[in-house]
Amino acid sequence: RLVESGGGSVQAGGSLRLSCVVRDDTYSNHCMAWFRQAPGKQHEEREAVAAYGSDGTTSVADSVKGRFTISRDNAKNVLYLQMNNVKPEDTAMYYCVAVGPRSSAIRALNVMPGAIPFANWGQGTLVTVSS
């Protein structure tokens, strides 16, 4: 129900735009977020990098602040993550996640991955940044 695309290989300093098609009206009022899982990390160690709150607010993690931007096209039911000036440490599997209804973006960044139902995760798209 959440289908990501846009991942790939890019050199440090480059840009990528990830997209997530939300194919479920259930998520129309959900806070949406992008999480990432770095190589060698477990599910519980997935990191929230950006969130789009149910109230229209957005927030990004300190690790990507000034480089990543999250946006949402409600007419097309698509969530985006614009990644600029990427770094090798941004290498990870990126997941589109429906965090939950009536949640702010700031709260979503602090949600534990294990608290989000498995069905609310996309299959992921891999981003590899080379130095």
PDB file of C-alpha atoms in Angstrom:
ATOM      1  CA  ARG A   1       0.000   0.000   0.000  1.00  0.00           C
ATOM      2  CA  LEU A   2       3.076   2.201   0.258  1.00  0.00           C
ATOM      3  CA  VAL A   3       5.337   1.988  -2.774  1.00  0.00           C
ATOM      4  CA  GLU A   4       8.693   3.728  -2.740  1.00  0.00           C
ATOM      5  CA  SER A   5      10.895   4.576  -5.694  1.00  0.00           C
ATOM      6  CA  GLY A   6      13.804   6.819  -6.570  1.00  0.00           C
ATOM      7  CA  GLY A   7      16.647   5.103  -4.769  1.00  0.00           C
ATOM      8  CA  GLY A   8      19.958   4.393  -6.447  1.00  0.00           C
ATOM      9  CA  SER A   9      23.665   5.068  -6.383  1.00  0.00           C
ATOM     10  CA  VAL A  10      24.957   8.594  -6.156  1.00  0.00           C
ATOM     11  CA  GLN A  11      28.248  10.273  -5.378  1.00  0.00           C
ATOM     12  CA  ALA A  12      28.735  12.325  -2.263  1.00  0.00           C
ATOM     13  CA  GLY A  13      27.453  15.845  -2.784  1.00  0.00           C
ATOM     14  CA  GLY A  14      24.823  14.720  -5.243  1.00  0.00           C
ATOM     15  CA  SER A  15      21.031  14.664  -5.018  1.00  0.00           C
ATOM     16  CA  LEU A  16      18.195  12.171  -5.128  1.00  0.00           C
ATOM     17  CA  ARG A  17      14.442  12.438  -4.791  1.00  0.00           C
ATOM     18  CA  LEU A  18      12.550   9.565  -3.262  1.00  0.00           C
ATOM     19  CA  SER A  19       8.850   9.107  -3.926  1.00  0.00           C
ATOM     20  CA  CYS A  20       6.208   7.118  -2.106  1.00  0.00           C
ATOM     21  CA  VAL A  21       2.838   6.431  -3.662  1.00  0.00           C
ATOM     22  CA  VAL A  22       0.220   6.022  -0.961  1.00  0.00           C
ATOM     23  CA  ARG A  23      -2.268   3.525  -2.345  1.00  0.00           C
ATOM     24  CA  ASP A  24      -4.554   3.414   0.638  1.00  0.00           C
ATOM     25  CA  ASP A  25      -7.117   6.061   1.559  1.00  0.00           C
ATOM     26  CA  THR A  26      -6.811   4.905   5.164  1.00  0.00           C
ATOM     27  CA  TYR A  27      -3.631   6.931   5.361  1.00  0.00           C
ATOM     28  CA  SER A  28      -5.135  10.142   4.049  1.00  0.00           C
ATOM     29  CA  ASN A  29      -5.065  11.732   7.522  1.00  0.00           C
ATOM     30  CA  HIS A  30      -1.948   9.958   8.741  1.00  0.00           C
ATOM     31  CA  CYS A  31       1.324  11.499   9.651  1.00  0.00           C
ATOM     32  CA  MET A  32       3.782  10.169   7.081  1.00  0.00           C
ATOM     33  CA  ALA A  33       7.491   9.757   7.536  1.00  0.00           C
ATOM     34  CA  TRP A  34      10.683   8.494   5.992  1.00  0.00           C
ATOM     35  CA  PHE A  35      12.766   6.095   8.064  1.00  0.00           C
ATOM     36  CA  ARG A  36      16.094   4.589   7.122  1.00  0.00           C
ATOM     37  CA  GLN A  37      17.999   1.473   8.096  1.00  0.00           C
ATOM     38  CA  ALA A  38      21.741   1.627   7.662  1.00  0.00           C
ATOM     39  CA  PRO A  39      23.717  -1.491   6.640  1.00  0.00           C
ATOM     40  CA  GLY A  40      24.231  -3.841   9.563  1.00  0.00           C
ATOM     41  CA  LYS A  41      21.511  -2.240  11.658  1.00  0.00           C
ATOM     42  CA  GLN A  42      18.435  -4.033  12.932  1.00  0.00           C
ATOM     43  CA  HIS A  43      14.766  -3.129  12.468  1.00  0.00           C
ATOM     44  CA  GLU A  44      14.675  -1.593  15.931  1.00  0.00           C
ATOM     45  CA  GLU A  45      17.531   0.714  14.940  1.00  0.00           C
ATOM     46  CA  ARG A  46      15.731   2.294  12.044  1.00  0.00           C
ATOM     47  CA  GLU A  47      16.029   6.058  12.187  1.00  0.00           C
ATOM     48  CA  ALA A  48      13.278   8.526  11.388  1.00  0.00           C
ATOM     49  CA  VAL A  49      14.793  11.171   9.124  1.00  0.00           C
ATOM     50  CA  ALA A  50      11.797  13.292   8.129  1.00  0.00           C
ATOM     51  CA  ALA A  51       8.101  13.498   8.886  1.00  0.00           C
ATOM     52  CA  TYR A  52       5.013  15.208   7.500  1.00  0.00           C
ATOM     53  CA  GLY A  53       2.472  15.669  10.257  1.00  0.00           C
ATOM     54  CA  SER A  54      -1.278  15.266  10.124  1.00  0.00           C
ATOM     55  CA  ASP A  55      -1.409  18.994  10.825  1.00  0.00           C
ATOM     56  CA  GLY A  56       0.734  19.822   7.796  1.00  0.00           C
ATOM     57  CA  THR A  57       3.861  20.525   9.779  1.00  0.00           C
ATOM     58  CA  THR A  58       7.192  19.035   8.784  1.00  0.00           C
ATOM     59  CA  SER A  59      10.280  18.113  10.700  1.00  0.00           C
ATOM     60  CA  VAL A  60      13.640  16.571   9.870  1.00  0.00           C
ATOM     61  CA  ALA A  61      16.246  14.884  12.005  1.00  0.00           C
ATOM     62  CA  ASP A  62      19.323  16.841  13.011  1.00  0.00           C
ATOM     63  CA  SER A  63      21.495  14.479  10.977  1.00  0.00           C
ATOM     64  CA  VAL A  64      19.874  15.630   7.730  1.00  0.00           C
ATOM     65  CA  LYS A  65      18.785  19.139   8.602  1.00  0.00           C
ATOM     66  CA  GLY A  66      19.577  21.608   5.840  1.00  0.00           C
ATOM     67  CA  ARG A  67      20.028  18.792   3.318  1.00  0.00           C
ATOM     68  CA  PHE A  68      16.772  16.794   3.225  1.00  0.00           C
ATOM     69  CA  THR A  69      13.261  18.117   2.657  1.00  0.00           C
ATOM     70  CA  ILE A  70       9.984  16.252   2.980  1.00  0.00           C
ATOM     71  CA  SER A  71       6.880  17.207   1.044  1.00  0.00           C
ATOM     72  CA  ARG A  72       3.510  15.740   0.222  1.00  0.00           C
ATOM     73  CA  ASP A  73       1.251  16.061  -2.802  1.00  0.00           C
ATOM     74  CA  ASN A  74      -2.186  15.251  -1.426  1.00  0.00           C
ATOM     75  CA  ALA A  75      -3.824  15.453  -4.845  1.00  0.00           C
ATOM     76  CA  LYS A  76      -1.540  12.713  -6.154  1.00  0.00           C
ATOM     77  CA  ASN A  77      -1.204  10.853  -2.846  1.00  0.00           C
ATOM     78  CA  VAL A  78       2.572  10.989  -3.071  1.00  0.00           C
ATOM     79  CA  LEU A  79       5.144  11.643  -0.355  1.00  0.00           C
ATOM     80  CA  TYR A  80       8.582  12.904  -1.355  1.00  0.00           C
ATOM     81  CA  LEU A  81      12.008  13.107   0.205  1.00  0.00           C
ATOM     82  CA  GLN A  82      14.393  15.476  -1.526  1.00  0.00           C
ATOM     83  CA  MET A  83      17.954  14.582  -0.600  1.00  0.00           C
ATOM     84  CA  ASN A  84      20.644  17.143  -1.384  1.00  0.00           C
ATOM     85  CA  ASN A  85      24.349  17.169  -0.615  1.00  0.00           C
ATOM     86  CA  VAL A  86      24.213  13.505   0.315  1.00  0.00           C
ATOM     87  CA  LYS A  87      26.984  11.923   2.351  1.00  0.00           C
ATOM     88  CA  PRO A  88      28.295   8.341   2.553  1.00  0.00           C
ATOM     89  CA  GLU A  89      26.628   8.003   5.958  1.00  0.00           C
ATOM     90  CA  ASP A  90      23.262   8.519   4.247  1.00  0.00           C
ATOM     91  CA  THR A  91      23.672   5.073   2.693  1.00  0.00           C
ATOM     92  CA  ALA A  92      20.672   3.044   3.841  1.00  0.00           C
ATOM     93  CA  MET A  93      17.400   1.425   2.916  1.00  0.00           C
ATOM     94  CA  TYR A  94      14.782   4.173   3.032  1.00  0.00           C
ATOM     95  CA  TYR A  95      11.227   3.335   4.058  1.00  0.00           C
ATOM     96  CA  CYS A  96       8.007   5.256   3.623  1.00  0.00           C
ATOM     97  CA  VAL A  97       5.917   4.876   6.764  1.00  0.00           C
ATOM     98  CA  ALA A  98       2.387   5.740   7.811  1.00  0.00           C
ATOM     99  CA  VAL A  99       3.115   6.625  11.423  1.00  0.00           C
ATOM    100  CA  GLY A 100      -0.465   7.175  12.554  1.00  0.00           C
ATOM    101  CA  PRO A 101      -3.425   9.536  12.527  1.00  0.00           C
ATOM    102  CA  ARG A 102      -3.442  12.871  14.315  1.00  0.00           C
ATOM    103  CA  SER A 103       0.289  12.957  14.892  1.00  0.00           C
ATOM    104  CA  SER A 104       2.588  15.916  14.591  1.00  0.00           C
ATOM    105  CA  ALA A 105       5.803  15.724  12.647  1.00  0.00           C
ATOM    106  CA  ILE A 106       7.967  16.263  15.720  1.00  0.00           C
ATOM    107  CA  ARG A 107       6.259  13.450  17.579  1.00  0.00           C
ATOM    108  CA  ALA A 108       6.681  11.138  14.587  1.00  0.00           C
ATOM    109  CA  LEU A 109      10.456  11.613  14.618  1.00  0.00           C
ATOM    110  CA  ASN A 110      10.553  10.121  18.107  1.00  0.00           C
ATOM    111  CA  VAL A 111       8.325   7.115  17.507  1.00  0.00           C
ATOM    112  CA  MET A 112      10.004   3.767  18.027  1.00  0.00           C
ATOM    113  CA  PRO A 113       9.992   1.703  14.821  1.00  0.00           C
ATOM    114  CA  GLY A 114       8.613  -1.293  16.691  1.00  0.00           C
ATOM    115  CA  ALA A 115       5.534   0.670  17.670  1.00  0.00           C
ATOM    116  CA  ILE A 116       4.465   1.052  14.035  1.00  0.00           C
ATOM    117  CA  PRO A 117       2.512  -1.850  12.532  1.00  0.00           C
ATOM    118  CA  PHE A 118       4.383  -3.795   9.902  1.00  0.00           C
ATOM    119  CA  ALA A 119       1.584  -3.136   7.416  1.00  0.00           C
ATOM    120  CA  ASN A 120       2.299   0.599   7.653  1.00  0.00           C
ATOM    121  CA  TRP A 121       5.756   0.233   6.097  1.00  0.00           C
ATOM    122  CA  GLY A 122       6.696   0.257   2.440  1.00  0.00           C
ATOM    123  CA  GLN A 123       9.123  -2.273   1.020  1.00  0.00           C
ATOM    124  CA  GLY A 124      11.976   0.227   0.982  1.00  0.00           C
ATOM    125  CA  THR A 125      14.247   1.744  -1.628  1.00  0.00           C
ATOM    126  CA  LEU A 126      18.026   1.520  -1.395  1.00  0.00           C
ATOM    127  CA  VAL A 127      20.232   4.600  -1.446  1.00  0.00           C
ATOM    128  CA  THR A 128      23.971   4.137  -1.810  1.00  0.00           C
ATOM    129  CA  VAL A 129      26.295   7.112  -1.528  1.00  0.00           C
ATOM    130  CA  SER A 130      29.896   6.729  -2.602  1.00  0.00           C
ATOM    131  CA  SER A 131      32.724   9.007  -1.532  1.00  0.00           C
TER     132      SER A 131
END
